[in-house]
PDB file of C-alpha atoms and ligand atoms in Angstrom:
ATOM      1  CA  MET C   1       5.382   2.266   7.418  1.00 65.00           C
ATOM      2  CA  ALA C   2       2.475  -0.129   7.321  1.00 94.00           C
ATOM      3  CA  CYS C   3      -0.200  -0.082   4.661  1.00 96.00           C
ATOM      4  CA  GLU C   4      -3.375  -2.090   4.748  1.00 97.00           C
ATOM      5  CA  ILE C   5      -6.443  -2.565   2.568  1.00 97.00           C
ATOM      6  CA  ARG C   6      -9.818  -3.151   4.232  1.00 98.00           C
ATOM      7  CA  ILE C   7     -12.782  -3.960   2.007  1.00 98.00           C
ATOM      8  CA  PHE C   8     -16.434  -3.771   3.098  1.00 98.00           C
ATOM      9  CA  GLU C   9     -19.715  -4.853   1.574  1.00 98.00           C
ATOM     10  CA  ASN C  10     -21.107  -1.388   0.907  1.00 98.00           C
ATOM     11  CA  GLU C  11     -20.677   2.333   1.579  1.00 98.00           C
ATOM     12  CA  ARG C  12     -22.435   2.132   4.944  1.00 98.00           C
ATOM     13  CA  ALA C  13     -20.240  -0.691   6.245  1.00 98.00           C
ATOM     14  CA  ALA C  14     -17.107   1.142   5.077  1.00 98.00           C
ATOM     15  CA  ALA C  15     -18.220   4.344   6.835  1.00 98.00           C
ATOM     16  CA  GLU C  16     -19.050   2.435  10.021  1.00 98.00           C
ATOM     17  CA  HIS C  17     -15.625   0.851  10.035  1.00 98.00           C
ATOM     18  CA  ALA C  18     -14.009   4.247   9.431  1.00 98.00           C
ATOM     19  CA  ALA C  19     -15.964   5.688  12.395  1.00 98.00           C
ATOM     20  CA  GLU C  20     -14.876   2.784  14.572  1.00 98.00           C
ATOM     21  CA  TYR C  21     -11.228   3.117  13.559  1.00 98.00           C
ATOM     22  CA  ILE C  22     -11.118   6.930  13.814  1.00 98.00           C
ATOM     23  CA  THR C  23     -12.607   6.941  17.312  1.00 98.00           C
ATOM     24  CA  THR C  24     -10.069   4.305  18.373  1.00 98.00           C
ATOM     25  CA  ILE C  25      -7.157   6.393  17.022  1.00 98.00           C
ATOM     26  CA  LEU C  26      -8.374   9.640  18.605  1.00 98.00           C
ATOM     27  CA  ALA C  27      -9.233   8.090  21.985  1.00 98.00           C
ATOM     28  CA  ALA C  28      -5.803   6.419  22.135  1.00 98.00           C
ATOM     29  CA  ALA C  29      -3.985   9.663  21.262  1.00 98.00           C
ATOM     30  CA  ILE C  30      -5.930  11.563  23.935  1.00 98.00           C
ATOM     31  CA  ALA C  31      -5.264   8.848  26.530  1.00 98.00           C
ATOM     32  CA  GLN C  32      -1.561   9.105  25.740  1.00 97.00           C
ATOM     33  CA  ASN C  33      -1.021  12.839  25.153  1.00 97.00           C
ATOM     34  CA  GLY C  34      -4.120  14.553  26.505  1.00 97.00           C
ATOM     35  CA  ARG C  35      -5.042  15.735  22.993  1.00 97.00           C
ATOM     36  CA  ALA C  36      -5.444  14.580  19.411  1.00 98.00           C
ATOM     37  CA  SER C  37      -5.193  16.222  16.008  1.00 98.00           C
ATOM     38  CA  VAL C  38      -7.094  15.345  12.889  1.00 98.00           C
ATOM     39  CA  ALA C  39      -7.235  16.752   9.352  1.00 98.00           C
ATOM     40  CA  LEU C  40     -10.615  16.233   7.696  1.00 98.00           C
ATOM     41  CA  ALA C  41     -11.380  15.553   4.049  1.00 98.00           C
ATOM     42  CA  GLY C  42     -13.901  17.294   1.848  1.00 96.00           C
ATOM     43  CA  GLY C  43     -15.958  15.956  -1.030  1.00 95.00           C
ATOM     44  CA  ARG C  44     -19.038  13.772  -1.020  1.00 95.00           C
ATOM     45  CA  THR C  45     -17.657  10.556   0.470  1.00 97.00           C
ATOM     46  CA  PRO C  46     -17.144  11.546   4.139  1.00 97.00           C
ATOM     47  CA  ARG C  47     -20.687  12.868   4.695  1.00 97.00           C
ATOM     48  CA  LEU C  48     -22.039   9.594   5.993  1.00 98.00           C
ATOM     49  CA  LEU C  49     -18.945   9.042   8.137  1.00 98.00           C
ATOM     50  CA  TYR C  50     -19.222  12.524   9.697  1.00 98.00           C
ATOM     51  CA  ARG C  51     -22.889  11.970  10.520  1.00 98.00           C
ATOM     52  CA  LEU C  52     -22.103   8.615  12.095  1.00 98.00           C
ATOM     53  CA  LEU C  53     -19.311  10.084  14.240  1.00 98.00           C
ATOM     54  CA  ALA C  54     -21.704  12.653  15.699  1.00 98.00           C
ATOM     55  CA  ASP C  55     -24.234   9.978  16.710  1.00 97.00           C
ATOM     56  CA  PRO C  56     -24.074   7.228  19.337  1.00 97.00           C
ATOM     57  CA  PRO C  57     -22.259   4.919  19.772  1.00 98.00           C
ATOM     58  CA  TYR C  58     -19.270   6.719  18.207  1.00 98.00           C
ATOM     59  CA  ARG C  59     -19.890  10.149  19.734  1.00 97.00           C
ATOM     60  CA  ASP C  60     -19.613   8.644  23.220  1.00 97.00           C
ATOM     61  CA  ARG C  61     -16.174   7.146  22.597  1.00 98.00           C
ATOM     62  CA  VAL C  62     -14.020  10.278  22.391  1.00 98.00           C
ATOM     63  CA  PRO C  63     -13.623  13.321  24.673  1.00 98.00           C
ATOM     64  CA  TRP C  64     -14.105  15.612  21.676  1.00 98.00           C
ATOM     65  CA  GLN C  65     -13.034  18.787  23.538  1.00 97.00           C
ATOM     66  CA  ALA C  66      -9.468  17.460  23.333  1.00 98.00           C
ATOM     67  CA  VAL C  67      -9.405  17.263  19.535  1.00 98.00           C
ATOM     68  CA  ASP C  68      -7.766  19.872  17.276  1.00 98.00           C
ATOM     69  CA  TRP C  69      -9.508  19.988  13.891  1.00 98.00           C
ATOM     70  CA  PHE C  70      -7.760  20.825  10.637  1.00 98.00           C
ATOM     71  CA  TRP C  71      -8.598  20.422   6.961  1.00 98.00           C
ATOM     72  CA  GLY C  72      -6.303  18.691   4.484  1.00 98.00           C
ATOM     73  CA  ASP C  73      -7.561  20.912   1.690  1.00 98.00           C
ATOM     74  CA  GLU C  74     -10.045  23.626   0.924  1.00 98.00           C
ATOM     75  CA  ARG C  75     -11.765  25.189  -2.034  1.00 97.00           C
ATOM     76  CA  LEU C  76     -11.309  28.940  -2.502  1.00 97.00           C
ATOM     77  CA  VAL C  77     -14.770  29.879  -1.253  1.00 97.00           C
ATOM     78  CA  PRO C  78     -16.119  31.532   1.915  1.00 97.00           C
ATOM     79  CA  PRO C  79     -16.784  29.235   4.890  1.00 97.00           C
ATOM     80  CA  ASP C  80     -20.562  29.417   4.399  1.00 97.00           C
ATOM     81  CA  HIS C  81     -20.383  28.475   0.700  1.00 98.00           C
ATOM     82  CA  PRO C  82     -21.997  25.144  -0.314  1.00 97.00           C
ATOM     83  CA  ASP C  83     -18.616  23.977  -1.732  1.00 97.00           C
ATOM     84  CA  SER C  84     -16.699  24.724   1.479  1.00 98.00           C
ATOM     85  CA  ASN C  85     -15.074  21.683   3.079  1.00 98.00           C
ATOM     86  CA  TYR C  86     -15.262  23.515   6.397  1.00 98.00           C
ATOM     87  CA  ARG C  87     -19.007  23.990   6.013  1.00 98.00           C
ATOM     88  CA  LEU C  88     -19.536  20.329   5.176  1.00 97.00           C
ATOM     89  CA  ALA C  89     -17.743  19.233   8.349  1.00 98.00           C
ATOM     90  CA  ALA C  90     -19.385  21.922  10.475  1.00 98.00           C
ATOM     91  CA  GLU C  91     -22.896  20.922   9.437  1.00 97.00           C
ATOM     92  CA  THR C  92     -22.518  17.177   9.530  1.00 98.00           C
ATOM     93  CA  LEU C  93     -20.086  16.786  12.441  1.00 98.00           C
ATOM     94  CA  LEU C  94     -18.632  19.716  14.348  1.00 98.00           C
ATOM     95  CA  ASN C  95     -21.862  21.556  15.150  1.00 97.00           C
ATOM     96  CA  ARG C  96     -23.244  18.341  16.575  1.00 97.00           C
ATOM     97  CA  LEU C  97     -20.379  17.457  18.917  1.00 96.00           C
ATOM     98  CA  PRO C  98     -19.263  18.964  22.249  1.00 93.00           C
ATOM     99  CA  ILE C  99     -16.081  20.510  20.881  1.00 94.00           C
ATOM    100  CA  ASP C 100     -13.841  23.401  21.831  1.00 93.00           C
ATOM    101  CA  PRO C 101     -14.383  26.169  19.216  1.00 96.00           C
ATOM    102  CA  ASP C 102     -10.800  27.352  19.752  1.00 97.00           C
ATOM    103  CA  ARG C 103      -9.654  24.014  18.416  1.00 98.00           C
ATOM    104  CA  ILE C 104     -11.366  24.371  15.050  1.00 98.00           C
ATOM    105  CA  HIS C 105      -8.628  25.500  12.679  1.00 98.00           C
ATOM    106  CA  ARG C 106     -10.297  26.171   9.372  1.00 98.00           C
ATOM    107  CA  ILE C 107      -8.321  27.315   6.325  1.00 98.00           C
ATOM    108  CA  PRO C 108      -8.820  31.126   6.174  1.00 98.00           C
ATOM    109  CA  THR C 109      -9.887  31.366   2.533  1.00 98.00           C
ATOM    110  CA  GLU C 110     -10.996  34.977   2.995  1.00 98.00           C
ATOM    111  CA  LEU C 111      -7.274  35.914   2.847  1.00 98.00           C
ATOM    112  CA  GLY C 112      -6.941  34.651  -0.732  1.00 98.00           C
ATOM    113  CA  ALA C 113      -5.216  31.408  -1.721  1.00 98.00           C
ATOM    114  CA  GLU C 114      -1.540  32.299  -1.232  1.00 98.00           C
ATOM    115  CA  ALA C 115      -2.001  34.159   2.051  1.00 98.00           C
ATOM    116  CA  ALA C 116      -4.374  31.482   3.368  1.00 98.00           C
ATOM    117  CA  ALA C 117      -1.737  28.811   2.733  1.00 98.00           C
ATOM    118  CA  VAL C 118       0.943  30.866   4.517  1.00 98.00           C
ATOM    119  CA  ALA C 119      -1.366  31.566   7.463  1.00 98.00           C
ATOM    120  CA  TYR C 120      -2.401  27.922   7.758  1.00 98.00           C
ATOM    121  CA  GLU C 121       1.189  26.742   7.735  1.00 97.00           C
ATOM    122  CA  ARG C 122       1.891  29.250  10.510  1.00 96.00           C
ATOM    123  CA  THR C 123      -1.083  27.956  12.507  1.00 97.00           C
ATOM    124  CA  LEU C 124       0.172  24.395  12.186  1.00 97.00           C
ATOM    125  CA  ARG C 125       3.699  25.316  13.192  1.00 96.00           C
ATOM    126  CA  SER C 126       2.614  27.351  16.189  1.00 94.00           C
ATOM    127  CA  LEU C 127       0.238  24.672  17.464  1.00 95.00           C
ATOM    128  CA  PHE C 128       2.762  21.892  17.060  1.00 93.00           C
ATOM    129  CA  GLY C 129       5.696  24.030  18.162  1.00 88.00           C
ATOM    130  CA  THR C 130       7.899  22.768  15.340  1.00 79.00           C
ATOM    131  CA  HIS C 131      11.001  24.447  14.006  1.00 80.00           C
ATOM    132  CA  GLU C 132      11.024  25.443  10.391  1.00 77.00           C
ATOM    133  CA  ARG C 133      12.616  22.238   9.209  1.00 80.00           C
ATOM    134  CA  ASP C 134      10.491  19.906  11.311  1.00 89.00           C
ATOM    135  CA  ILE C 135       7.205  18.609  10.053  1.00 96.00           C
ATOM    136  CA  PRO C 136       4.244  18.388  12.447  1.00 96.00           C
ATOM    137  CA  GLN C 137       2.914  14.887  12.993  1.00 97.00           C
ATOM    138  CA  LEU C 138      -0.858  14.929  13.007  1.00 98.00           C
ATOM    139  CA  ASP C 139      -2.454  11.950  14.706  1.00 98.00           C
ATOM    140  CA  LEU C 140      -4.743  11.420  11.755  1.00 98.00           C
ATOM    141  CA  VAL C 141      -5.132  12.658   8.203  1.00 98.00           C
ATOM    142  CA  LEU C 142      -8.404  11.560   6.634  1.00 98.00           C
ATOM    143  CA  LEU C 143      -8.448  11.554   2.842  1.00 98.00           C
ATOM    144  CA  GLY C 144     -10.853  10.781   0.062  1.00 98.00           C
ATOM    145  CA  MET C 145      -9.689  10.116  -3.472  1.00 98.00           C
ATOM    146  CA  GLY C 146     -11.013  11.391  -6.792  1.00 98.00           C
ATOM    147  CA  ALA C 147     -11.591   9.287  -9.908  1.00 98.00           C
ATOM    148  CA  ASP C 148      -8.359  10.858 -11.216  1.00 98.00           C
ATOM    149  CA  ALA C 149      -6.566   9.511  -8.099  1.00 98.00           C
ATOM    150  CA  HIS C 150      -6.092  12.945  -6.521  1.00 98.00           C
ATOM    151  CA  VAL C 151      -5.874  13.117  -2.734  1.00 98.00           C
ATOM    152  CA  ALA C 152      -6.409  16.307  -0.708  1.00 98.00           C
ATOM    153  CA  SER C 153      -6.038  18.895  -3.542  1.00 98.00           C
ATOM    154  CA  LEU C 154      -2.985  17.242  -5.050  1.00 98.00           C
ATOM    155  CA  PHE C 155      -4.262  16.804  -8.584  1.00 98.00           C
ATOM    156  CA  PRO C 156      -2.432  15.004 -11.428  1.00 98.00           C
ATOM    157  CA  GLY C 157       0.389  17.023 -12.936  1.00 98.00           C
ATOM    158  CA  THR C 158       0.139  19.898 -10.439  1.00 98.00           C
ATOM    159  CA  LYS C 159       3.006  21.703  -8.786  1.00 98.00           C
ATOM    160  CA  ALA C 160       2.109  20.936  -5.168  1.00 98.00           C
ATOM    161  CA  LEU C 161       2.915  17.257  -5.776  1.00 98.00           C
ATOM    162  CA  HIS C 162       6.585  18.254  -5.838  1.00 98.00           C
ATOM    163  CA  GLU C 163       6.574  20.605  -2.855  1.00 98.00           C
ATOM    164  CA  THR C 164       9.264  19.708  -0.354  1.00 95.00           C
ATOM    165  CA  GLU C 165       9.590  22.833   1.830  1.00 94.00           C
ATOM    166  CA  HIS C 166       6.109  23.965   2.706  1.00 96.00           C
ATOM    167  CA  LEU C 167       3.401  22.238   4.716  1.00 97.00           C
ATOM    168  CA  VAL C 168       0.514  23.950   2.951  1.00 98.00           C
ATOM    169  CA  VAL C 169       0.391  25.595  -0.490  1.00 98.00           C
ATOM    170  CA  ALA C 170      -1.983  27.233  -2.936  1.00 98.00           C
ATOM    171  CA  ASN C 171      -2.156  24.784  -5.820  1.00 98.00           C
ATOM    172  CA  GLU C 172      -3.296  25.821  -9.251  1.00 98.00           C
ATOM    173  CA  VAL C 173      -5.521  23.158 -10.760  1.00 97.00           C
ATOM    174  CA  PRO C 174      -5.870  23.891 -14.506  1.00 96.00           C
ATOM    175  CA  ALA C 175      -8.236  20.953 -14.982  1.00 94.00           C
ATOM    176  CA  LEU C 176     -10.738  22.691 -12.685  1.00 95.00           C
ATOM    177  CA  GLY C 177      -9.772  26.226 -13.678  1.00 95.00           C
ATOM    178  CA  THR C 178      -9.216  27.102 -10.044  1.00 96.00           C
ATOM    179  CA  VAL C 179      -6.785  27.254  -7.146  1.00 98.00           C
ATOM    180  CA  ARG C 180      -7.105  24.988  -4.123  1.00 98.00           C
ATOM    181  CA  ILE C 181      -5.315  25.210  -0.802  1.00 98.00           C
ATOM    182  CA  THR C 182      -3.799  21.902   0.162  1.00 98.00           C
ATOM    183  CA  PHE C 183      -1.577  20.000   2.556  1.00 98.00           C
ATOM    184  CA  THR C 184       1.630  19.025   0.779  1.00 98.00           C
ATOM    185  CA  PRO C 185       3.028  15.490   0.464  1.00 98.00           C
ATOM    186  CA  PRO C 186       5.562  15.925   3.320  1.00 98.00           C
ATOM    187  CA  LEU C 187       2.833  16.942   5.794  1.00 98.00           C
ATOM    188  CA  ILE C 188       0.490  14.134   4.770  1.00 98.00           C
ATOM    189  CA  ARG C 189       3.295  11.577   4.885  1.00 98.00           C
ATOM    190  CA  ALA C 190       4.357  12.656   8.375  1.00 97.00           C
ATOM    191  CA  ALA C 191       0.996  11.771   9.970  1.00 98.00           C
ATOM    192  CA  ARG C 192       0.810   8.944  12.493  1.00 98.00           C
ATOM    193  CA  HIS C 193      -2.238   7.556  10.718  1.00 98.00           C
ATOM    194  CA  VAL C 194      -3.634   8.153   7.254  1.00 98.00           C
ATOM    195  CA  ILE C 195      -7.050   6.837   6.290  1.00 98.00           C
ATOM    196  CA  VAL C 196      -8.185   6.856   2.671  1.00 98.00           C
ATOM    197  CA  LEU C 197     -11.930   6.291   2.482  1.00 98.00           C
ATOM    198  CA  VAL C 198     -13.075   5.473  -1.054  1.00 98.00           C
ATOM    199  CA  THR C 199     -16.448   4.153  -2.184  1.00 98.00           C
ATOM    200  CA  GLY C 200     -18.275   3.658  -5.468  1.00 98.00           C
ATOM    201  CA  SER C 201     -17.552   1.999  -8.789  1.00 98.00           C
ATOM    202  CA  GLU C 202     -16.464   5.281 -10.427  1.00 98.00           C
ATOM    203  CA  LYS C 203     -13.320   5.098  -8.258  1.00 98.00           C
ATOM    204  CA  ALA C 204     -12.430   1.463  -9.056  1.00 98.00           C
ATOM    205  CA  ALA C 205      -9.823   2.256 -11.724  1.00 98.00           C
ATOM    206  CA  ALA C 206      -8.207   4.920  -9.531  1.00 98.00           C
ATOM    207  CA  VAL C 207      -8.035   2.518  -6.572  1.00 98.00           C
ATOM    208  CA  ARG C 208      -6.316  -0.039  -8.744  1.00 98.00           C
ATOM    209  CA  ALA C 209      -3.894   2.569 -10.090  1.00 98.00           C
ATOM    210  CA  ALA C 210      -3.167   3.852  -6.583  1.00 98.00           C
ATOM    211  CA  LEU C 211      -2.472   0.444  -5.120  1.00 97.00           C
ATOM    212  CA  GLU C 212      -1.209  -1.723  -7.949  1.00 96.00           C
ATOM    213  CA  GLU C 213       0.486   0.438 -10.570  1.00 96.00           C
ATOM    214  CA  THR C 214       4.121   1.510 -10.590  1.00 96.00           C
ATOM    215  CA  ASP C 215       5.088   4.728  -8.896  1.00 97.00           C
ATOM    216  CA  ASP C 216       4.095   7.839 -10.865  1.00 98.00           C
ATOM    217  CA  PRO C 217       2.624  10.509  -8.559  1.00 98.00           C
ATOM    218  CA  ASP C 218       2.248  12.997 -11.414  1.00 98.00           C
ATOM    219  CA  ARG C 219      -0.253  10.664 -13.048  1.00 98.00           C
ATOM    220  CA  VAL C 220      -1.515   8.979  -9.861  1.00 98.00           C
ATOM    221  CA  PRO C 221      -1.181  11.470  -6.980  1.00 98.00           C
ATOM    222  CA  ALA C 222      -2.213   8.866  -4.388  1.00 98.00           C
ATOM    223  CA  HIS C 223       1.229   7.315  -4.909  1.00 98.00           C
ATOM    224  CA  ILE C 224       2.585  10.012  -2.571  1.00 98.00           C
ATOM    225  CA  LEU C 225       1.219   7.859   0.255  1.00 98.00           C
ATOM    226  CA  ARG C 226       3.779   5.170  -0.474  1.00 96.00           C
ATOM    227  CA  GLY C 227       6.371   7.218   1.395  1.00 91.00           C
ATOM    228  CA  ALA C 228       4.177   7.643   4.511  1.00 97.00           C
ATOM    229  CA  HIS C 229       5.914   7.377   7.880  1.00 97.00           C
ATOM    230  CA  GLY C 230       2.919   6.092   9.840  1.00 97.00           C
ATOM    231  CA  THR C 231       0.169   3.652   9.005  1.00 98.00           C
ATOM    232  CA  VAL C 232      -1.957   4.012   5.881  1.00 98.00           C
ATOM    233  CA  VAL C 233      -5.309   2.232   5.828  1.00 98.00           C
ATOM    234  CA  TRP C 234      -7.426   2.124   2.688  1.00 98.00           C
ATOM    235  CA  ILE C 235     -11.087   1.649   3.635  1.00 98.00           C
ATOM    236  CA  LEU C 236     -13.008   0.633   0.521  1.00 98.00           C
ATOM    237  CA  ASP C 237     -16.387  -0.694  -0.391  1.00 98.00           C
ATOM    238  CA  ARG C 238     -16.706  -3.625  -2.777  1.00 97.00           C
ATOM    239  CA  ALA C 239     -17.510  -1.373  -5.729  1.00 98.00           C
ATOM    240  CA  ALA C 240     -14.361   0.731  -5.288  1.00 98.00           C
ATOM    241  CA  ALA C 241     -12.252  -2.401  -4.761  1.00 98.00           C
ATOM    242  CA  HIS C 242     -13.712  -4.143  -7.803  1.00 97.00           C
ATOM    243  CA  ASP C 243     -10.646  -3.854 -10.068  1.00 96.00           C
ATOM    244  CA  LEU C 244      -8.088  -4.860  -7.422  1.00 96.00           C
ATOM    245  CA  SER C 245      -6.370  -8.190  -7.748  1.00 93.00           C
ATOM    246  CA  LEU C 246      -5.829  -8.053  -3.971  1.00 85.00           C
ATOM    247  CA  SER C 247      -8.233  -8.535  -1.141  1.00 86.00           C
ATOM    248  CA  THR C 248      -8.345  -7.303   2.471  1.00 88.00           C
ATOM    249  CA  GLY C 249      -4.793  -7.391   3.828  1.00 93.00           C
ATOM    250  CA  PRO C 250      -1.435  -5.664   3.380  1.00 93.00           C
ATOM    251  CA  CYS C 251      -0.885  -3.295   0.453  1.00 94.00           C
ATOM    252  CA  PRO C 252       1.395  -4.686  -2.252  1.00 87.00           C
TER     253      PRO C 252
HETATM  254  C1  6PG T   1     -12.059  17.972  -1.911  1.00 62.31           C
HETATM  255  C2  6PG T   1     -11.240  16.887  -1.344  1.00 62.31           C
HETATM  256  C3  6PG T   1     -10.868  15.812  -2.288  1.00 62.31           C
HETATM  257  C4  6PG T   1     -11.890  14.695  -2.191  1.00 62.31           C
HETATM  258  C5  6PG T   1     -11.941  13.889  -3.456  1.00 62.31           C
HETATM  259  C6  6PG T   1     -13.031  12.865  -3.439  1.00 62.31           C
HETATM  260  O1  6PG T   1     -12.074  19.058  -1.384  1.00 62.31           O
HETATM  261  O2  6PG T   1     -12.716  17.721  -2.935  1.00 62.31           O
HETATM  262  O3  6PG T   1     -10.850  16.907  -0.080  1.00 62.31           O
HETATM  263  O4  6PG T   1      -9.591  15.324  -2.203  1.00 62.31           O
HETATM  264  O5  6PG T   1     -11.618  13.886  -1.099  1.00 62.31           O
HETATM  265  O6  6PG T   1     -12.145  14.765  -4.518  1.00 62.31           O
HETATM  266  O7  6PG T   1     -14.240  13.547  -3.483  1.00 62.31           O
HETATM  267  P1  6PG T   1     -15.623  12.821  -3.454  1.00 62.31           P
HETATM  268  O8  6PG T   1     -15.721  12.183  -2.113  1.00 62.31           O
HETATM  269  O9  6PG T   1     -16.640  13.916  -3.625  1.00 62.31           O
HETATM  270  O10 6PG T   1     -15.616  11.833  -4.567  1.00 62.31           O
END
């Protein structure tokens, strides 16, 4: 695997680079296979990126009808709830692009956490045609990271960090007093490309822990990315990169 750190002046420059890079990955996958698959992130950070992708010049770079859309995690709320990761992406990105509605694969939270995870795993397997032991390879998994170094809904000390069989699970998060539905480490690690977009000074310590501290995924969940099969690119702004001893270039 290859891992790279890319640092930009501010949040806007980081989001613009992410838009540039994502459209390159998706256009290349479509040119090669006739389709592309992406898992989106939730949270605050990707808003600007999603808006950029739906506007020129980025919107003109990808035949969006050929993209299958997934979510790397979801909160246990209905799709029209303000906290829904689906709703965030729909409003800022998907409703503004010429996409195929049959290719929007949202996590069916209305089934309840456990059943939603089972159903989503089934959706992934049927779309990728994989046998039970194989792991689908998404073209791109987009992640954010929390100040506690969680990625997707793999929070410190939670069970899903140790999942080896399933692609998607319901993960109890005692720190939030809730259950989240999340991609598991094996599914994230199988992706051809992983992008971690992180901005803001409140993430600086987590970025340092993720990139420069010794392996301890229970404390620093982002360490699960160290076993990724494809490329991992950390797109950071200067504030998030502040505590790193490294600069733009390969991960340590
Ligand atoms: C979610 C996520 C999560 C997110 C981080 C960062 O549903 O919350 O997908 O992993 O990316 O919590 O969130 P912010 O961008 O809001 O800081």
